[in-house]
CSV table of C-alpha atoms in Angstrom, one decimal:
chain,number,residue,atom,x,y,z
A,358,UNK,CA,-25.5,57.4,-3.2
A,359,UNK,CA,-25.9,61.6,-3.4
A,360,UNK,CA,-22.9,64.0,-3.4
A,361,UNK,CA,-23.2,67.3,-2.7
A,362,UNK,CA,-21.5,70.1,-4.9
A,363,UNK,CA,-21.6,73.9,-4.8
A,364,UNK,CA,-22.8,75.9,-8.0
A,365,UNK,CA,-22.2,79.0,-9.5
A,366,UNK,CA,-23.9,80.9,-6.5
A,367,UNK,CA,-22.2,78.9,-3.8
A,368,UNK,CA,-25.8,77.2,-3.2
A,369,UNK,CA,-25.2,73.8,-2.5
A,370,UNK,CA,-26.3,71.6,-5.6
A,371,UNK,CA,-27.8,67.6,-4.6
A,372,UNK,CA,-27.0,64.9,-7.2
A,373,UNK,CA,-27.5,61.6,-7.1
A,374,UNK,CA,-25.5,58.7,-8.3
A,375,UNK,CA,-26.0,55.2,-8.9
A,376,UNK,CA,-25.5,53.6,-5.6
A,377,UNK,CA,-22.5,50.8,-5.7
A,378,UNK,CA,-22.8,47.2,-7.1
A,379,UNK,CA,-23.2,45.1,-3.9
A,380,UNK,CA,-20.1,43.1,-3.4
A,381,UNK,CA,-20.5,39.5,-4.5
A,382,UNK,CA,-19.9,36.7,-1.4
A,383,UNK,CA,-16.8,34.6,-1.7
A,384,UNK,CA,-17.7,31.3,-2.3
A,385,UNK,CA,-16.8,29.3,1.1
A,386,UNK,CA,-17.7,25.9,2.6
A,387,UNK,CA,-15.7,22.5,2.6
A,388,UNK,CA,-15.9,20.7,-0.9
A,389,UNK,CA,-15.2,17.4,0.8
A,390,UNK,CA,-18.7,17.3,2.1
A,391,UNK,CA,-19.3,16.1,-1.3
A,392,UNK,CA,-16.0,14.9,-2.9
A,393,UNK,CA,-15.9,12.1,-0.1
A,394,UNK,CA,-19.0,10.9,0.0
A,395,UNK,CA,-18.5,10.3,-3.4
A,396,UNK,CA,-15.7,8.9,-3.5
A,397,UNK,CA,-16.8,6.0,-0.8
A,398,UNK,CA,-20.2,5.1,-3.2
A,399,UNK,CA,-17.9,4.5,-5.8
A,400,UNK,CA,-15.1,2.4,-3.7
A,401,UNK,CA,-18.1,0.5,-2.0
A,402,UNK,CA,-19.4,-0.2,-5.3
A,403,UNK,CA,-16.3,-1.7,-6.9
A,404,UNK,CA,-15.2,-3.8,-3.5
A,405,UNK,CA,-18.8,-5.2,-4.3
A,406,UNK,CA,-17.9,-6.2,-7.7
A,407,UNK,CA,-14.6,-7.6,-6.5
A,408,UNK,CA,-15.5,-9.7,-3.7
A,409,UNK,CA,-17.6,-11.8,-6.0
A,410,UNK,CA,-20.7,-10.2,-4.7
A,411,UNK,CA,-21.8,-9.9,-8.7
A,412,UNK,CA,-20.7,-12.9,-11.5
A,413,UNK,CA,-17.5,-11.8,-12.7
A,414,UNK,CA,-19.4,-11.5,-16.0
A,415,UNK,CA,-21.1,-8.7,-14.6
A,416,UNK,CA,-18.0,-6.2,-14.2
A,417,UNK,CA,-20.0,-3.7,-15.4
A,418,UNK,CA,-22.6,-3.5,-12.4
A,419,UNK,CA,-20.7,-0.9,-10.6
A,420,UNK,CA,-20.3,1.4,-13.5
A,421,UNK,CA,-23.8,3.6,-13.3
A,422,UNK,CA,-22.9,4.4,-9.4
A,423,UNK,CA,-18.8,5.2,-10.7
A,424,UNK,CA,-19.9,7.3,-13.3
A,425,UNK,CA,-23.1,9.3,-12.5
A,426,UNK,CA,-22.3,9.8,-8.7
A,427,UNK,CA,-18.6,9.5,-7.9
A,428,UNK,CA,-17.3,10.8,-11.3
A,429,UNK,CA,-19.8,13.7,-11.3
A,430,UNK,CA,-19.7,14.6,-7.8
A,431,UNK,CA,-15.7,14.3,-7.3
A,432,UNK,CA,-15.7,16.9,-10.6
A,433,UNK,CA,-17.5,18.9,-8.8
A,434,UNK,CA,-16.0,18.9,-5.8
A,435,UNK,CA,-13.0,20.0,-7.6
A,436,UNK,CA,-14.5,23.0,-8.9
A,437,UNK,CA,-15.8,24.2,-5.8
A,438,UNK,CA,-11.8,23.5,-4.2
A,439,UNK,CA,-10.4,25.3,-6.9
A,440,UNK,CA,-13.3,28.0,-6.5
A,441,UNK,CA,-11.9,28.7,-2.5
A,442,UNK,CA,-8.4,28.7,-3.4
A,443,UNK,CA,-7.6,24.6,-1.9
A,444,UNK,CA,-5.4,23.8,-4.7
A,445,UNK,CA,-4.6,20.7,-3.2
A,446,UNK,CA,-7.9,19.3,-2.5
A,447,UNK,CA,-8.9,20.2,-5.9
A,448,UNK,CA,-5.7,18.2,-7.3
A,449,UNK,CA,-6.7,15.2,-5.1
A,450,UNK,CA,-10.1,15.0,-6.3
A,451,UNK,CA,-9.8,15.9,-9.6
A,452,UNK,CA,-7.1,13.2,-9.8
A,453,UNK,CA,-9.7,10.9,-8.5
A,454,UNK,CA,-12.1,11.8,-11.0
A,455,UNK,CA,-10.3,11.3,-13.4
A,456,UNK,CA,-9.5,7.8,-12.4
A,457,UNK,CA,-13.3,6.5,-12.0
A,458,UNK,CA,-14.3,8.5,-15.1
A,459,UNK,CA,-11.6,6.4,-17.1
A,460,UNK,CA,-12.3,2.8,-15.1
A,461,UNK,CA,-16.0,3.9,-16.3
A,462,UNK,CA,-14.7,4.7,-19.8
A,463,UNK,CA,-12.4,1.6,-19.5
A,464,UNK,CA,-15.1,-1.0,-18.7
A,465,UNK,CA,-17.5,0.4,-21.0
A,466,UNK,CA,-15.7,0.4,-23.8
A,467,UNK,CA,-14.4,-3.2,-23.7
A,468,UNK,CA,-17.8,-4.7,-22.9
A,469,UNK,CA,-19.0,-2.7,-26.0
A,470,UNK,CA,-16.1,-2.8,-28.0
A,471,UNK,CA,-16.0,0.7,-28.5
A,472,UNK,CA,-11.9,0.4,-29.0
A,473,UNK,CA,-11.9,-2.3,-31.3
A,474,UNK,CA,-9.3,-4.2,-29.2
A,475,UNK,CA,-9.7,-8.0,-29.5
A,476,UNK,CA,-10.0,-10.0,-26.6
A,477,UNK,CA,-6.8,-11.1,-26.8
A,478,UNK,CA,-5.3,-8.4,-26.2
A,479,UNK,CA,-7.9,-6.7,-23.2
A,480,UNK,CA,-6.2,-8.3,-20.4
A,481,UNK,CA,-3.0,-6.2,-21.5
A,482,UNK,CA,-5.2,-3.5,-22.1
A,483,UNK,CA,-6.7,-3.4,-18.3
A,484,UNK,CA,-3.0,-3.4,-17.0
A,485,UNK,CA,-1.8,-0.7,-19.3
A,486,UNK,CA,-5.0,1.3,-17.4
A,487,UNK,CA,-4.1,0.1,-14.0
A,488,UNK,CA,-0.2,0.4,-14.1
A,489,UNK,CA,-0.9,4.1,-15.3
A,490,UNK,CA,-3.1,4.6,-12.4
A,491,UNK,CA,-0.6,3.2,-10.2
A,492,UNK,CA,2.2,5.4,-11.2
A,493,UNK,CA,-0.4,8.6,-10.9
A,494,UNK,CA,-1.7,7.4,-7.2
A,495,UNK,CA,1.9,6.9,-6.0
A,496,UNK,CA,3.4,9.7,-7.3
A,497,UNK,CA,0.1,11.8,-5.5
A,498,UNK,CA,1.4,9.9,-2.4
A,499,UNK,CA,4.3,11.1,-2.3
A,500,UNK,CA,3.2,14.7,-3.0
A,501,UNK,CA,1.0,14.7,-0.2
A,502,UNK,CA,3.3,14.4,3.0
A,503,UNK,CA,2.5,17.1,4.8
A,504,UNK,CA,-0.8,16.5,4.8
A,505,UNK,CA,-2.2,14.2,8.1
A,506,UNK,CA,-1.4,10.9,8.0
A,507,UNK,CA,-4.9,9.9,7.5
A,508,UNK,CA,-4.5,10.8,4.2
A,509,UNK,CA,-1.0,9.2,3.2
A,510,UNK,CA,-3.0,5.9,5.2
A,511,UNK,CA,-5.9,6.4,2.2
A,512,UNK,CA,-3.5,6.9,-1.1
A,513,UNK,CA,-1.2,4.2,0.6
A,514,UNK,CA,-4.1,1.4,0.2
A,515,UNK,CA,-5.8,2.8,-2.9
A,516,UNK,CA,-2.1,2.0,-4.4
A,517,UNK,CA,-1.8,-1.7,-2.4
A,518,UNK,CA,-5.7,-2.0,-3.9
A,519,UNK,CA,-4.2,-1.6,-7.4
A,520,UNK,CA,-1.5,-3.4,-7.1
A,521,UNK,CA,-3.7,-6.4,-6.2
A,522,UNK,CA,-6.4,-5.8,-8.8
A,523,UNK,CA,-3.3,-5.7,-11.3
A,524,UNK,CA,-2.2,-9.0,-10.5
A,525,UNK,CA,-4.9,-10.1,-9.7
A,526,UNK,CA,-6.2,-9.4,-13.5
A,527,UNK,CA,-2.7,-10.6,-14.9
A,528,UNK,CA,-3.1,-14.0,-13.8
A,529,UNK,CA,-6.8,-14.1,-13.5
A,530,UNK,CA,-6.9,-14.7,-9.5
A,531,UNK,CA,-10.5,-14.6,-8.6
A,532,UNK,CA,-8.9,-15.0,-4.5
A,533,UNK,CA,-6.5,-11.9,-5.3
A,534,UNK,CA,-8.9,-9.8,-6.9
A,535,UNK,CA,-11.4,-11.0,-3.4
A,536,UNK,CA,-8.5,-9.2,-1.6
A,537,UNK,CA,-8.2,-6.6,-3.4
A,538,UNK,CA,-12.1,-5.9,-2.7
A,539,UNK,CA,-11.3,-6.4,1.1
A,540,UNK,CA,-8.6,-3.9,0.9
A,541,UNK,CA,-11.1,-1.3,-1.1
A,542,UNK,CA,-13.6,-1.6,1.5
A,543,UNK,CA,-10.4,-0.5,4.4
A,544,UNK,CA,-10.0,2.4,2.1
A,545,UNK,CA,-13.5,3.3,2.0
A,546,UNK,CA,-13.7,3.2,5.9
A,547,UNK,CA,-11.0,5.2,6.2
A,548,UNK,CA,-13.2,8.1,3.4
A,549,UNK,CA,-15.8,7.6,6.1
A,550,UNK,CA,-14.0,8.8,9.3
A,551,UNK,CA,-12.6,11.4,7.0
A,552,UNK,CA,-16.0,12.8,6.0
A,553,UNK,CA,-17.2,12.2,9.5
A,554,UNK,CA,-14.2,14.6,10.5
A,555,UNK,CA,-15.7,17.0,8.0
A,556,UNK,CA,-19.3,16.8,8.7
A,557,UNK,CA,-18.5,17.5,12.2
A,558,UNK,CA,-16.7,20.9,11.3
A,559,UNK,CA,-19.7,21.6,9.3
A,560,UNK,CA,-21.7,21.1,12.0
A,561,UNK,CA,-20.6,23.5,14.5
A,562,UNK,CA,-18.2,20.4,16.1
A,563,UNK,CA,-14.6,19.5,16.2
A,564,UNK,CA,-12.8,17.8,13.4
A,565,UNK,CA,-11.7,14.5,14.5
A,566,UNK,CA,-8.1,13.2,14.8
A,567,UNK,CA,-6.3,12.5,12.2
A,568,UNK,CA,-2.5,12.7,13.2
A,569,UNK,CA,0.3,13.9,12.6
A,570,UNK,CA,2.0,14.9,9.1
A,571,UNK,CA,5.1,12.1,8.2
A,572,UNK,CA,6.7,15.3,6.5
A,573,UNK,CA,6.9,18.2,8.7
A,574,UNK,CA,9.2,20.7,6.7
């Protein structure tokens, strides 16, 4: 950029000046593109493992999908939320990070007994994990109201999934844990017409329906 002053004489004087840093873009886009997709590996994954699709030895099958795709990418779907200002989607998928990293964490830790907790005691120790969770899940339930009731549909049987793995766990119910696995895969088609929705905003085309708020006000 030049400016142009007078001098002593009145003859006008031409000086440059550094021209201005170029503004930096805002970071835009719709971090659900990749929290959800996510999010449904990780859900198919585990509904796999509960069914019985795996021995039930092999709990651990599901943990390199949970923790290297749906942890990883639900983290950083959360930055990116929090990087556009959507503090609520950022909250909602960093709560669900946080609760594959930990099943991750949880699983790995009692197959390797990195907690030194002894095996009578890990049954107790997977329901302290999932009553936690169950608390956190409702309480983000109930938070989330206003948002369309595709949503409250989602958390409502992520919580009813818990539920059922917990007592499924507590009494060692292979049948109530193969519902629980049913009721995972419901919630991970409901993450797939969500990210459809999504994908067809992204892609120049209308988001689908996904009805009406329960809390208005």
């Amino acid at each position: 950029m030049t400016t142009i002053d007078a001098d002593a004489q009145g003859a006008p004087e031409v000086r440059s000046q550094p021209a201005a840093e170029a503004a930096v873009p805002a970071v835009t886009g719709d971090p659900s593109l990749i929290g959800l997709p996510s999010f449904i590996v990780g859900s198919v994954a585990l509904g796999l493992v509960l069914v019985g699709y795996v021995p039930a030895a092999a709990v651990g099958a599901s943990i390199p999908v949970i923790v290297a795709a749906t942890g990883l990418g639900l983290v950083i779907a959360a930055v990116w939320a929090a990087a556009v200002g959507q503090s609520a989607v950022a909250g909602v998928f960093g709560i669900f990070a946080g609760f594959w990293l930990s099943y991750g964490m949880l699983v790995l830790g009692l197959t390797h007994n990195w907690f030194a907790i002894v095996a009578a005691d890990a049954l107790h120790t997977q329901g302290v994990f999932l009553i936690s969770w169950l608390v956190v899940i409702g309480m983000l339930t109930l938070a989330t109201l206003r948002l369309p009731i595709a949503y409250t549909v989602l958390f409502v049987l992520i919580e009813i999934a818990l539920v059922l793995v917990l007592i499924g766990t507590l009494q060692q119910s292979a049948g109530t844990l193969k519902v629980a696995g049913v009721v995972v895969f419901v919630f991970a088609a409901v993450g797939v017409y969500l990210f459809f929705s999504s994908a067809s905003q992204a892609t120049g085309g209308k988001a689908l329906p996904l009805g009406q708020p329960l809390l208005h006000s």
